[in-house]
Short mmCIF file of C-alpha atoms in Angstrom, two decimals:
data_model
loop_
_atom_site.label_atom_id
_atom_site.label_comp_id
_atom_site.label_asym_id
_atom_site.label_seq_id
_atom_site.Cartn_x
_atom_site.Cartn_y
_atom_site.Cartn_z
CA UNK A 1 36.45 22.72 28.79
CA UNK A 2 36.10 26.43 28.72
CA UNK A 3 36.78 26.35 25.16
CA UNK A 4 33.92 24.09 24.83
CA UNK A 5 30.97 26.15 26.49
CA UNK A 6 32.42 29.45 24.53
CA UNK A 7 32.14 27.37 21.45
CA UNK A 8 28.55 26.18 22.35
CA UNK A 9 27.78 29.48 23.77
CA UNK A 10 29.30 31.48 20.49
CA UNK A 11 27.12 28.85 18.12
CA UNK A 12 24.31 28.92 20.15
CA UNK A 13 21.95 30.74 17.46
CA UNK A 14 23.44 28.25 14.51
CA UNK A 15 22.72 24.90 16.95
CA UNK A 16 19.17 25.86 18.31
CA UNK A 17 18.60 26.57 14.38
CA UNK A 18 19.88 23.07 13.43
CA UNK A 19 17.81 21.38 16.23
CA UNK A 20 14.71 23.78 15.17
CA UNK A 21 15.00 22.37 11.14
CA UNK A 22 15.37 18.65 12.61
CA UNK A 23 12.15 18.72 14.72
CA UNK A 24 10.39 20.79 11.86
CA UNK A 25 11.32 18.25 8.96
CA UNK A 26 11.03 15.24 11.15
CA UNK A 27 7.42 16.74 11.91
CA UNK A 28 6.53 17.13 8.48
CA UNK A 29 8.06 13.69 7.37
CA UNK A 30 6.13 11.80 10.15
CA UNK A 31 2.67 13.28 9.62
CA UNK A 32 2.23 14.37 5.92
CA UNK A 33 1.37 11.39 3.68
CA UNK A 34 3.04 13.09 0.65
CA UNK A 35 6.44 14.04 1.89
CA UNK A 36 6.12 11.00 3.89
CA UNK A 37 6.29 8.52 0.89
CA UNK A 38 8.73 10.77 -1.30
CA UNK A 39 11.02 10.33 1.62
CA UNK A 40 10.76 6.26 1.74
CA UNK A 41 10.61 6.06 -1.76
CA UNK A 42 13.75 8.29 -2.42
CA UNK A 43 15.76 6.34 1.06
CA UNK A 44 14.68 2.90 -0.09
CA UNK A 45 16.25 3.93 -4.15
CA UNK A 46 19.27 4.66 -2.50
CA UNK A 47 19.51 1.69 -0.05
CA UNK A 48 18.57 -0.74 -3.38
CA UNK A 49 21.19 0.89 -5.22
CA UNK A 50 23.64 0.32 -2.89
CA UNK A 51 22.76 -2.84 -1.98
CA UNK A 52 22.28 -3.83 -5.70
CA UNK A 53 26.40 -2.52 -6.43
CA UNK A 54 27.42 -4.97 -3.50
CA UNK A 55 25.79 -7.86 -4.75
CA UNK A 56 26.97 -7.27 -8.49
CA UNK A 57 30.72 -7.59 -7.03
CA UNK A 58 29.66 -10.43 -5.49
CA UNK A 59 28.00 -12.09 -8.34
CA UNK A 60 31.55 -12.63 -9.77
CA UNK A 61 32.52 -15.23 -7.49
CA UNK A 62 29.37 -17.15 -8.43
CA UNK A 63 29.69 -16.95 -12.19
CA UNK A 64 31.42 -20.38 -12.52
CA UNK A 65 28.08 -22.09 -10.52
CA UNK A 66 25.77 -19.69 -12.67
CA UNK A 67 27.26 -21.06 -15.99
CA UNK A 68 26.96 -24.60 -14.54
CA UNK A 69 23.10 -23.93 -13.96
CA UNK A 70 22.37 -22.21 -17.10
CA UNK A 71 23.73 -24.63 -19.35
CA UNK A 72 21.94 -27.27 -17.51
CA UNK A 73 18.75 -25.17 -17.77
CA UNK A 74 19.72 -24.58 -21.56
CA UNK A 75 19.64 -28.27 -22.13
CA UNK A 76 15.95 -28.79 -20.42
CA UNK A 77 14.74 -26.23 -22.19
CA UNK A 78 16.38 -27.94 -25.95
CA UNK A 79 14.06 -30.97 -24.71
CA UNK A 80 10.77 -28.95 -24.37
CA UNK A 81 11.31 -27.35 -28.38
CA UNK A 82 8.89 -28.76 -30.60
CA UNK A 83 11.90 -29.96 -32.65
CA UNK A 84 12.76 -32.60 -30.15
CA UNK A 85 9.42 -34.76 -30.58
CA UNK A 86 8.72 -36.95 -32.96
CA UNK A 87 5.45 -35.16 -35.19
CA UNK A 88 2.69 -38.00 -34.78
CA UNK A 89 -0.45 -36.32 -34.68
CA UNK A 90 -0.12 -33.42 -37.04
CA UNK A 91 -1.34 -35.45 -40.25
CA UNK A 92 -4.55 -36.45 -38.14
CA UNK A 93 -5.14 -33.34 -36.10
CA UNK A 94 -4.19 -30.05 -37.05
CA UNK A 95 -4.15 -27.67 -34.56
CA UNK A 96 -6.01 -24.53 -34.13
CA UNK A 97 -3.88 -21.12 -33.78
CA UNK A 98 -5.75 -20.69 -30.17
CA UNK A 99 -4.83 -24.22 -29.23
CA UNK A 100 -1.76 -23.48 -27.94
CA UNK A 101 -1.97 -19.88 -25.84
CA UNK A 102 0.83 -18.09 -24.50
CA UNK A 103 0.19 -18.20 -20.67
CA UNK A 104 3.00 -17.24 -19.16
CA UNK A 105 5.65 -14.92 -19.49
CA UNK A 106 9.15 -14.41 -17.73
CA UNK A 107 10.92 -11.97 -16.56
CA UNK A 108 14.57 -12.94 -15.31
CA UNK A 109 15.94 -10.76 -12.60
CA UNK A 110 18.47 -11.03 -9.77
CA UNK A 111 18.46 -11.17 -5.90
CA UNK A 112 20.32 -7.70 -4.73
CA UNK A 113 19.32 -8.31 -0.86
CA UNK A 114 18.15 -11.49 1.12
CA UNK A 115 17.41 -12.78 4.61
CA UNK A 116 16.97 -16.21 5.74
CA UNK A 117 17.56 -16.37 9.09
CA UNK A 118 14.53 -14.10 9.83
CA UNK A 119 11.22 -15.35 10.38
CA UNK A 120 9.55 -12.82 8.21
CA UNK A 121 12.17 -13.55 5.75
CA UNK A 122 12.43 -11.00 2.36
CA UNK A 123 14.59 -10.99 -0.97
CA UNK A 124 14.67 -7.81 -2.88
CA UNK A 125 15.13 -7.92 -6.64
CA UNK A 126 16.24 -5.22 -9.30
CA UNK A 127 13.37 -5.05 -11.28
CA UNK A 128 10.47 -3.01 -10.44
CA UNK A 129 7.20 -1.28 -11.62
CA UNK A 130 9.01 -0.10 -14.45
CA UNK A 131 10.10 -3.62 -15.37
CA UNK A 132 6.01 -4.22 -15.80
CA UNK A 133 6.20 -6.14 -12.26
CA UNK A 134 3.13 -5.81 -10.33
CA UNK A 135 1.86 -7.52 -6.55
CA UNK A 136 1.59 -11.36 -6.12
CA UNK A 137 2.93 -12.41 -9.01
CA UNK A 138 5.28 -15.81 -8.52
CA UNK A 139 8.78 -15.90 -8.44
CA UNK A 140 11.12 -19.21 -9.36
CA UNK A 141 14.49 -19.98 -9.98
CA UNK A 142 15.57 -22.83 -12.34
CA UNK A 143 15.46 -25.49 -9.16
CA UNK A 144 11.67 -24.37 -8.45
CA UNK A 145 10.03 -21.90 -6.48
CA UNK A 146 10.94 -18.82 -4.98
CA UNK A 147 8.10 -17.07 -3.43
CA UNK A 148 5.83 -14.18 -4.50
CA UNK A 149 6.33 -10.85 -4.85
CA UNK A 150 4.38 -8.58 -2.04
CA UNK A 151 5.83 -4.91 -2.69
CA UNK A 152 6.99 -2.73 -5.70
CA UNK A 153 9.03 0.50 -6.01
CA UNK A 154 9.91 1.93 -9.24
CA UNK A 155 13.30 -0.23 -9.49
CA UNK A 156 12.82 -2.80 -6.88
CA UNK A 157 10.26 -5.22 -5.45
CA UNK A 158 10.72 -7.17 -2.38
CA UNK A 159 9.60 -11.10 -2.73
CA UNK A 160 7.93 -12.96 0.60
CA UNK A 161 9.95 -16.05 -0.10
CA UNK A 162 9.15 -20.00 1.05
CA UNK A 163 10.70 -19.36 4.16
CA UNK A 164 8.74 -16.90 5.63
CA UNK A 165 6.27 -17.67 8.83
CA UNK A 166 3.25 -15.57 6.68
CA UNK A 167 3.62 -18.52 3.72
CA UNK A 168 0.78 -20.77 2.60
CA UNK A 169 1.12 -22.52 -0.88
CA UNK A 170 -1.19 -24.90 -2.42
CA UNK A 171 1.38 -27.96 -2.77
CA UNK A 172 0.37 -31.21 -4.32
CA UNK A 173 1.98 -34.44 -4.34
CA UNK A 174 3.42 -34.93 -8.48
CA UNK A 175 3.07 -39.11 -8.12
CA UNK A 176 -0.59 -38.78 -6.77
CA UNK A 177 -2.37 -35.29 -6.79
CA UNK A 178 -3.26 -35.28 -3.03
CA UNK A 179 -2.77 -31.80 -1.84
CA UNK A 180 -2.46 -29.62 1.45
CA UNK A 181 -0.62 -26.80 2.48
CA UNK A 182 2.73 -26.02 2.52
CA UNK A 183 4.36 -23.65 5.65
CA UNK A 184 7.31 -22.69 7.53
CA UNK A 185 8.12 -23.05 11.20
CA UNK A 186 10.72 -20.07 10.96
CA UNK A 187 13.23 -22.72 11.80
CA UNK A 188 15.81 -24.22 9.11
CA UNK A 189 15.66 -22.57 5.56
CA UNK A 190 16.11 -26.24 4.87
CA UNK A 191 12.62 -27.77 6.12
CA UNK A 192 9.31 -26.78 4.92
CA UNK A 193 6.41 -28.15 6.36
CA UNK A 194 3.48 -29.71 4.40
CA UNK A 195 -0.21 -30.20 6.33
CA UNK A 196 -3.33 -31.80 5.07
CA UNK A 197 -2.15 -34.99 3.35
CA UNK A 198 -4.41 -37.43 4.24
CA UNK A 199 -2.81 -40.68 6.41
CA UNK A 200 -4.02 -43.56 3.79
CA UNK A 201 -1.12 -42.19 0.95
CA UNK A 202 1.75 -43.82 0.13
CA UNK A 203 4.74 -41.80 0.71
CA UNK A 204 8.22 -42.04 0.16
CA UNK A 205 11.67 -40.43 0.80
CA UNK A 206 12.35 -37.63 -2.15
CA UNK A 207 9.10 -37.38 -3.41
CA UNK A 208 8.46 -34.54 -5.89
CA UNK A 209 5.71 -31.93 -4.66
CA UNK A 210 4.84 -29.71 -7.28
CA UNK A 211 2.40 -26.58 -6.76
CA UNK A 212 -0.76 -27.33 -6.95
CA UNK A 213 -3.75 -26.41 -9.39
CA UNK A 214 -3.46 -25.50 -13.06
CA UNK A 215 -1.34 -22.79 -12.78
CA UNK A 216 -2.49 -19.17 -11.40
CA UNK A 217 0.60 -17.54 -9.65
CA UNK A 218 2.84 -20.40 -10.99
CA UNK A 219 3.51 -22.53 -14.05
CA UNK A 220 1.26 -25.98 -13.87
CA UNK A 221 3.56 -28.32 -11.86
CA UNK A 222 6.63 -25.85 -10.78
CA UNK A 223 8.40 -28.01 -8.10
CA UNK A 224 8.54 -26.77 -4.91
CA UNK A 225 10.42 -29.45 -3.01
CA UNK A 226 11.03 -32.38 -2.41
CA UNK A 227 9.58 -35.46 0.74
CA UNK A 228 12.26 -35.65 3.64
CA UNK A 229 10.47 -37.40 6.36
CA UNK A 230 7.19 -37.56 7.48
CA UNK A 231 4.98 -38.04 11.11
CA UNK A 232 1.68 -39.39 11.09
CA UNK A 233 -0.40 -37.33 13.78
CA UNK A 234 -2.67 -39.57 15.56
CA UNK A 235 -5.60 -37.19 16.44
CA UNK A 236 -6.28 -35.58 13.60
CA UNK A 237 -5.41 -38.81 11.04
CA UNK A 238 -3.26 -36.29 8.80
CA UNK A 239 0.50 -36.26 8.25
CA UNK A 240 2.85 -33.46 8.89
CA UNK A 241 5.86 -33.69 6.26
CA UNK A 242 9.33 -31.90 6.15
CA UNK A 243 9.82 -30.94 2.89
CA UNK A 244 13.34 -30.24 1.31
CA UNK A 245 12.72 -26.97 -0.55
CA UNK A 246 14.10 -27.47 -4.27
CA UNK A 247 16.00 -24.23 -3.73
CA UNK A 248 18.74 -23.05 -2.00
CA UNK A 249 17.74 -19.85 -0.07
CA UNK A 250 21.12 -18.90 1.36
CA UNK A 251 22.42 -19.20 -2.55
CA UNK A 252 19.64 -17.97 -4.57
CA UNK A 253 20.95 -15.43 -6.77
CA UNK A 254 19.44 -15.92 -10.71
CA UNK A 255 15.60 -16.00 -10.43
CA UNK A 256 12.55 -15.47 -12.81
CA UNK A 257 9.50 -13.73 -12.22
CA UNK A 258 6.50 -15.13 -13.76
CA UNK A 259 3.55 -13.28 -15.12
CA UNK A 260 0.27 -14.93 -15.79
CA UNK A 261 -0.99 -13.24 -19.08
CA UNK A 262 -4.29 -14.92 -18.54
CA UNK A 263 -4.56 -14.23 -14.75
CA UNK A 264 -7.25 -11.15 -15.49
CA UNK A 265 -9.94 -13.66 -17.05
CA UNK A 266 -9.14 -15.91 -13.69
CA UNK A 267 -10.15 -13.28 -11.50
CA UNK A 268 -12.90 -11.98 -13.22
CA UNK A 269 -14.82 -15.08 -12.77
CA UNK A 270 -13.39 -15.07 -9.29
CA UNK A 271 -15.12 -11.40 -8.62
CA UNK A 272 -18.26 -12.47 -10.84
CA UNK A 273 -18.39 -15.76 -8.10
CA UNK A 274 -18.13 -13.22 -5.65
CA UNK A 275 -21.15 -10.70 -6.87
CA UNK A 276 -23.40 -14.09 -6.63
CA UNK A 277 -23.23 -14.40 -3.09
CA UNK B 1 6.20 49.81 31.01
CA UNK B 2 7.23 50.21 27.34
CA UNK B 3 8.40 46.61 27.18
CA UNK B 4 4.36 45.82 27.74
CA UNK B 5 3.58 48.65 25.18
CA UNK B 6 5.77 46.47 22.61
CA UNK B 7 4.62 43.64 23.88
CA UNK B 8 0.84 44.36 23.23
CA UNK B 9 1.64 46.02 19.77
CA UNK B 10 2.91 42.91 18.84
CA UNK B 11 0.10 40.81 19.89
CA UNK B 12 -2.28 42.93 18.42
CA UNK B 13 -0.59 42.19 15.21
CA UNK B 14 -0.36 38.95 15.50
CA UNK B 15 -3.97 37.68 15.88
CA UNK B 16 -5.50 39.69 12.78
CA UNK B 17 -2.81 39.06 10.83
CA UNK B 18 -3.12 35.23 11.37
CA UNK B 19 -6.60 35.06 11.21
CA UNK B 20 -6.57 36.81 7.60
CA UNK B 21 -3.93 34.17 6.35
CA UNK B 22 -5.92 31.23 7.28
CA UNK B 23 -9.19 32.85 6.66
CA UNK B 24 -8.98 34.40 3.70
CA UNK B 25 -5.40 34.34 2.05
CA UNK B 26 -5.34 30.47 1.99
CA UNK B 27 -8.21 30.42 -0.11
CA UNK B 28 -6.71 32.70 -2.57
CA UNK B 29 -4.64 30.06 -5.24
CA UNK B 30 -4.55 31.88 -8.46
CA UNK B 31 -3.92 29.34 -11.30
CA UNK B 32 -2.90 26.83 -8.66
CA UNK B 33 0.46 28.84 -8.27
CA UNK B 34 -0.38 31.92 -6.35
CA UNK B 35 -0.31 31.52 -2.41
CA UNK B 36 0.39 34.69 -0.76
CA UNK B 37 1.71 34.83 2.55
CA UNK B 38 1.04 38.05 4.46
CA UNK B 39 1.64 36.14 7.72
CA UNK B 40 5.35 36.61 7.61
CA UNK B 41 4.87 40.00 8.19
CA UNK B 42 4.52 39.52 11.73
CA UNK B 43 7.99 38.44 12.03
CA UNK B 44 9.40 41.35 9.80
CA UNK B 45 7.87 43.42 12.38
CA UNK B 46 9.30 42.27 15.63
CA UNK B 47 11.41 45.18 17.78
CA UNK B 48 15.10 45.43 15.98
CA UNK B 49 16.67 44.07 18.99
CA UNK B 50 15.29 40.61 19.22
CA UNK B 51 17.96 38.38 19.58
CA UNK B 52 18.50 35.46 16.75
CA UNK B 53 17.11 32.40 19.54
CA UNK B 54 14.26 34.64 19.96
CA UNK B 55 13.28 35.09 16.57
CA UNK B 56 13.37 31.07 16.11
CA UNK B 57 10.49 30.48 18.72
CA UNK B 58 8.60 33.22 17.75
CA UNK B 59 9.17 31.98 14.19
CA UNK B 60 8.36 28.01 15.25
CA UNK B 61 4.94 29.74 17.32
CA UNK B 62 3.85 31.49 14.54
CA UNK B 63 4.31 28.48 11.71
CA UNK B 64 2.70 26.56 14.21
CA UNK B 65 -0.93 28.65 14.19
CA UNK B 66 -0.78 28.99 10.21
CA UNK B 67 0.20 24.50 10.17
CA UNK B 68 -3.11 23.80 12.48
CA UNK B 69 -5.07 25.69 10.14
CA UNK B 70 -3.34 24.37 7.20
CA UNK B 71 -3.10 20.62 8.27
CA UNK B 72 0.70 20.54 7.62
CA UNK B 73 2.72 20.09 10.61
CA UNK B 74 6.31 21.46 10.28
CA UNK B 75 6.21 23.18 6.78
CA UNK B 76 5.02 26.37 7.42
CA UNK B 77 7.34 26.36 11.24
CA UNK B 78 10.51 25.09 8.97
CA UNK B 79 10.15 28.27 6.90
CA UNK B 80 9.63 30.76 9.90
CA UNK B 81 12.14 29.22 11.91
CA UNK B 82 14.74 29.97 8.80
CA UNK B 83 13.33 33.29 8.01
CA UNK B 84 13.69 33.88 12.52
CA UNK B 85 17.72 32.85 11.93
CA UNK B 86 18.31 35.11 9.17
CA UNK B 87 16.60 37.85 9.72
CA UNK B 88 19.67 39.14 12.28
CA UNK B 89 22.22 38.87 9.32
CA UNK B 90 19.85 40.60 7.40
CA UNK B 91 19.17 43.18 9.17
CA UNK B 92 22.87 43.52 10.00
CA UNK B 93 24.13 43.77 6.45
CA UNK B 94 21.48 46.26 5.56
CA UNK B 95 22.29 48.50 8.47
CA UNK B 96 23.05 52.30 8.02
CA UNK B 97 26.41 53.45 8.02
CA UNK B 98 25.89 54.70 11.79
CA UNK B 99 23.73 51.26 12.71
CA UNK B 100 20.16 51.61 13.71
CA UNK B 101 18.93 54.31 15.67
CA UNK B 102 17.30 53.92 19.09
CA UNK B 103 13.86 53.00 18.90
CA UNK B 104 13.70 52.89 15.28
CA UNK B 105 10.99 50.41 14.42
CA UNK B 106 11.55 47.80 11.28
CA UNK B 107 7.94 49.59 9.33
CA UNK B 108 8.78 51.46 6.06
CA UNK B 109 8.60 54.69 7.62
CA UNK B 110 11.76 54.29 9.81
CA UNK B 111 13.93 52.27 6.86
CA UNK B 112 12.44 53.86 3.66
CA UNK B 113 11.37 52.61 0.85
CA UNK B 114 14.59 50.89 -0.96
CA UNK B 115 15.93 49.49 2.46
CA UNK B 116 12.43 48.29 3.45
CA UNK B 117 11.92 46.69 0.14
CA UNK B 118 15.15 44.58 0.14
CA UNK B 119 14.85 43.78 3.37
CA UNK B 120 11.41 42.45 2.82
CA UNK B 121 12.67 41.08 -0.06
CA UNK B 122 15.27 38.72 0.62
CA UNK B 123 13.71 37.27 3.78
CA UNK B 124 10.68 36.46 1.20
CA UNK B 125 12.06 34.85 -0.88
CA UNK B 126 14.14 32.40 1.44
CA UNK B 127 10.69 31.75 3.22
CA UNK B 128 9.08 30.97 -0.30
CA UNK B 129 11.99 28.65 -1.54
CA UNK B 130 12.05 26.52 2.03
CA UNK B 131 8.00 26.83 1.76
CA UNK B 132 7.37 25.13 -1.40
CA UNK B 133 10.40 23.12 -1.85
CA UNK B 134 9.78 21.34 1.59
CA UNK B 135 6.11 21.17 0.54
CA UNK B 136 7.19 19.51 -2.93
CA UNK B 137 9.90 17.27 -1.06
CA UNK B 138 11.55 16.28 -4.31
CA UNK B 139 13.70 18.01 -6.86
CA UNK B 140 11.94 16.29 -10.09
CA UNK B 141 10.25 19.31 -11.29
CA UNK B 142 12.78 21.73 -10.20
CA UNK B 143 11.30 24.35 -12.21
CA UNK B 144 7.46 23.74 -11.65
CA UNK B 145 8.54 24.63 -7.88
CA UNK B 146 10.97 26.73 -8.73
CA UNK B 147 8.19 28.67 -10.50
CA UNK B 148 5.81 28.87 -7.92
CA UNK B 149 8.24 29.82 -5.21
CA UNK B 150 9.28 32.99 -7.55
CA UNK B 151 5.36 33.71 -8.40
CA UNK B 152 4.45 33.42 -4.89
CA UNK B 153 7.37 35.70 -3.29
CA UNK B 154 6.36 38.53 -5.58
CA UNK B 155 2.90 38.09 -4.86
CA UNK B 156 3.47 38.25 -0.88
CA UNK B 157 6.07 41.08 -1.97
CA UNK B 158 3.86 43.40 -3.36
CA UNK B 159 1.28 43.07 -0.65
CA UNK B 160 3.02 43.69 1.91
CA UNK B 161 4.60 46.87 0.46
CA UNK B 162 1.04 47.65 -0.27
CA UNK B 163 0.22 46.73 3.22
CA UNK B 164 3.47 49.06 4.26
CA UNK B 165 2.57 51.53 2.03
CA UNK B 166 -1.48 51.65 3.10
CA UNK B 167 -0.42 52.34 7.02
CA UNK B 168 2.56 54.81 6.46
CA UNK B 169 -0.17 56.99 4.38
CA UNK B 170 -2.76 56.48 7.09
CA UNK B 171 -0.15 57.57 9.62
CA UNK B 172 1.46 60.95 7.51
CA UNK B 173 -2.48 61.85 7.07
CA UNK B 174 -3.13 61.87 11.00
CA UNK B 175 -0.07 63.99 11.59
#
């Protein structure tokens, strides 16, 4: 014990220095803006990186269900190539070169850090601003869609997924076109809820809902899930429908970030609409 | 009695001395690389004897008028508060063979002109490298700060030998 207080007391100028620097840096993290975000910036690099080297271990145990998926994917995708149609119309119509227009572009990328037992759920992927990734564009997987991406560092961008209690997607029925809005009660990553669908459809078990509109954040008809059950509520004449997402959440690892090349004529008009008011 | 003599020296150095930093000295930014500090020299100044804990808090007070002024909480006290635990060391490996004489006062009268300019020196230049490397907060662009730090200490160097230099004269005059 008295070797302790002649330490502290022998130290004394070298602690109260220490303690001095911690209060001073802490006070110039906490209230200037510039130090404040080269801090973050550099803490959240390090805590991506990190994260990013424990998932890539990881990612070995999944290769054998990775392969599974991309061949499957591979194998949709040989469908879609012009080669695998019969060519009926070009004789009759020939196409313009602006007929068909690149819309959207894809970016793959993997999940390095994910929560789903949250209620303000987040995924963090390994591409950033340098990767040409920018705010609210969509993210999807090969089962259907992910979410959207909300924040961007240079190397890393963190994706509000389906499951998240902030969430409200556009979601049509594929069969039918009617359309409401798709949530999340912050309860099972394995129920979505859908609102808005009016009670006169026809439903069934395993629907397909698709997202809805011609395509702004997402590809025209990306699936989002499919019916699981459904409760018609008497007071307001609407039905409230689980949905089973089309992806696995608690195994999402592959994903693809879409990027609208068109999305800047979209919200032009949108901010043109907006001057008229 | 003299500890109040000291005492009021001291304060009378401090408020001019702070008030021409924020006042004028801040505005002075020469090619967006030249910030002079005079300030410091209210800490060089403080009686030989005062113990390293001391120095800190009067280090931390004084950062603390020139951050209100500046709008920078912490940076300016970070620097003081390192130049306040050094100075002790300094001092002590700078010492005559004998040690300080009684009453000798740290102005470049009592410590002459090559003790008083490496003393001034060193302290300087660690308050100039904690200054603008904790104001840059990164080491991308090493140099750029790197540069400015070394610009900057010469700059608060020479004036306050000048500053040294200006009094002692005034002072061998009188006598």
């Amino acid at each position: 014990m008295n070797n302790l207080i002649n330490f502290l007391i022998k130290y004394a100028g070298a602690f109260l220095f220490l303690a001095l620097q911690v209060f001073c840096i802490s006070l110039i993290i906490s209230y200037n803006k510039h130090q404040q975000i080269r801090f973050f910036s550099a803490t959240n690099e390090m805590a991506g990186g990190l994260q990013s080297w424990v998932s890539s271990v990881g990612s070995y145990f999944e290769l054998k269900n990775a392969n599974e998926q991309l061949k499957r994917e591979n194998a949709a995708l040989r469908e879609l190539l012009t080669t695998s149609y019969l060519d009926s119309t070009r004789s009759f119509n020939p196409f313009l070169d602006d007929e068909f227009l690149s819309q959207f572009e894809f970016a793959e990328a993997s999940v390095v850090h994910a929560t789903v037992n949250k209620k303000q759920n987040y995924f963090i992927l390994n591409k950033g601003s340098t990767n040409g990734l920018v705010r609210d564009m969509g993210v999807i997987s090969s089962h259907g869609v992910v979410g959207i991406i909300t924040e961007v560092s240079a190397n890393y961008s963190t994706v509000m997924p389906l499951v998240h209690t902030g969430i409200n997607l556009s979601t049509a029925i594929r069969k039918n076109g009617y359309f409401g809005l798709l949530s999340w009660d912050g309860k099972s990553p394995d129920e979505l809820i859908l609102d808005d669908i009016p009670g006169h459809v026809e439903l069934e078990k395993g629907d397909t809902l698709v997202s809805q509109g011609v395509g702004r954040i997402f590809p025209k008809g990306s699936v989002v899930g499919t019916v699981e059950n459904w409760m018609l509520l008497p007071e307001s004449g609407f039905y409230q429908i689980r949905v089973q997402p089309a992806v696995d959440f608690r195994k999402l690892r592959d994903v693809y970030v879409v990027r609208n090349l068109l999305i800047d004529q979209i919200e032009d008009l949108k901010t043109k609409e907006g001057e008229g008011d | 009695m003299k500890v109040i003599k000291v005492l009021i020296i001291n304060a009378l150095r401090f408020v001019p001395l702070i008030l021409l930093q924020v006042l004028v000295l801040n505005n002075i930014n020469f090619t967006g690389y030249l910030n002079p500090m005079l300030y410091i020299l209210i800490l060089l100044s403080l009686p030989l004897e005062t113990s390293r804990s001391l120095m800190m808090v009067f280090g931390l007070i004084t950062g603390l008028m020139i951050d209100i002024f500046t709008r920078t909480p912490g940076l300016h006290m970070g620097a003081c508060v390192l130049l306040g635990f050094l100075r002790p060391s300094v001092l002590q490996s700078l010492a005559p063979r004998d040690g300080y004489e009684f009453g000798m006062k740290a102005n470049i009268n009592d410590f002459g002109l090559p003790r008083y300019a490496a003393y001034t020196g060193v302290l300087v230049l660690f308050h100039h490298f904690y200054l603008f490397y904790a104001e840059a907060f990164t080491f991308s662009g090493f140099f750029d700060t790197l540069l400015k730090a070394v610009l900057s200490s010469i700059f608060t160097f020479m004036l306050i030998m000048s500053f040294q230099l200006f009094i002692s004269k005034r002072k061998a005059n009188r006598i």
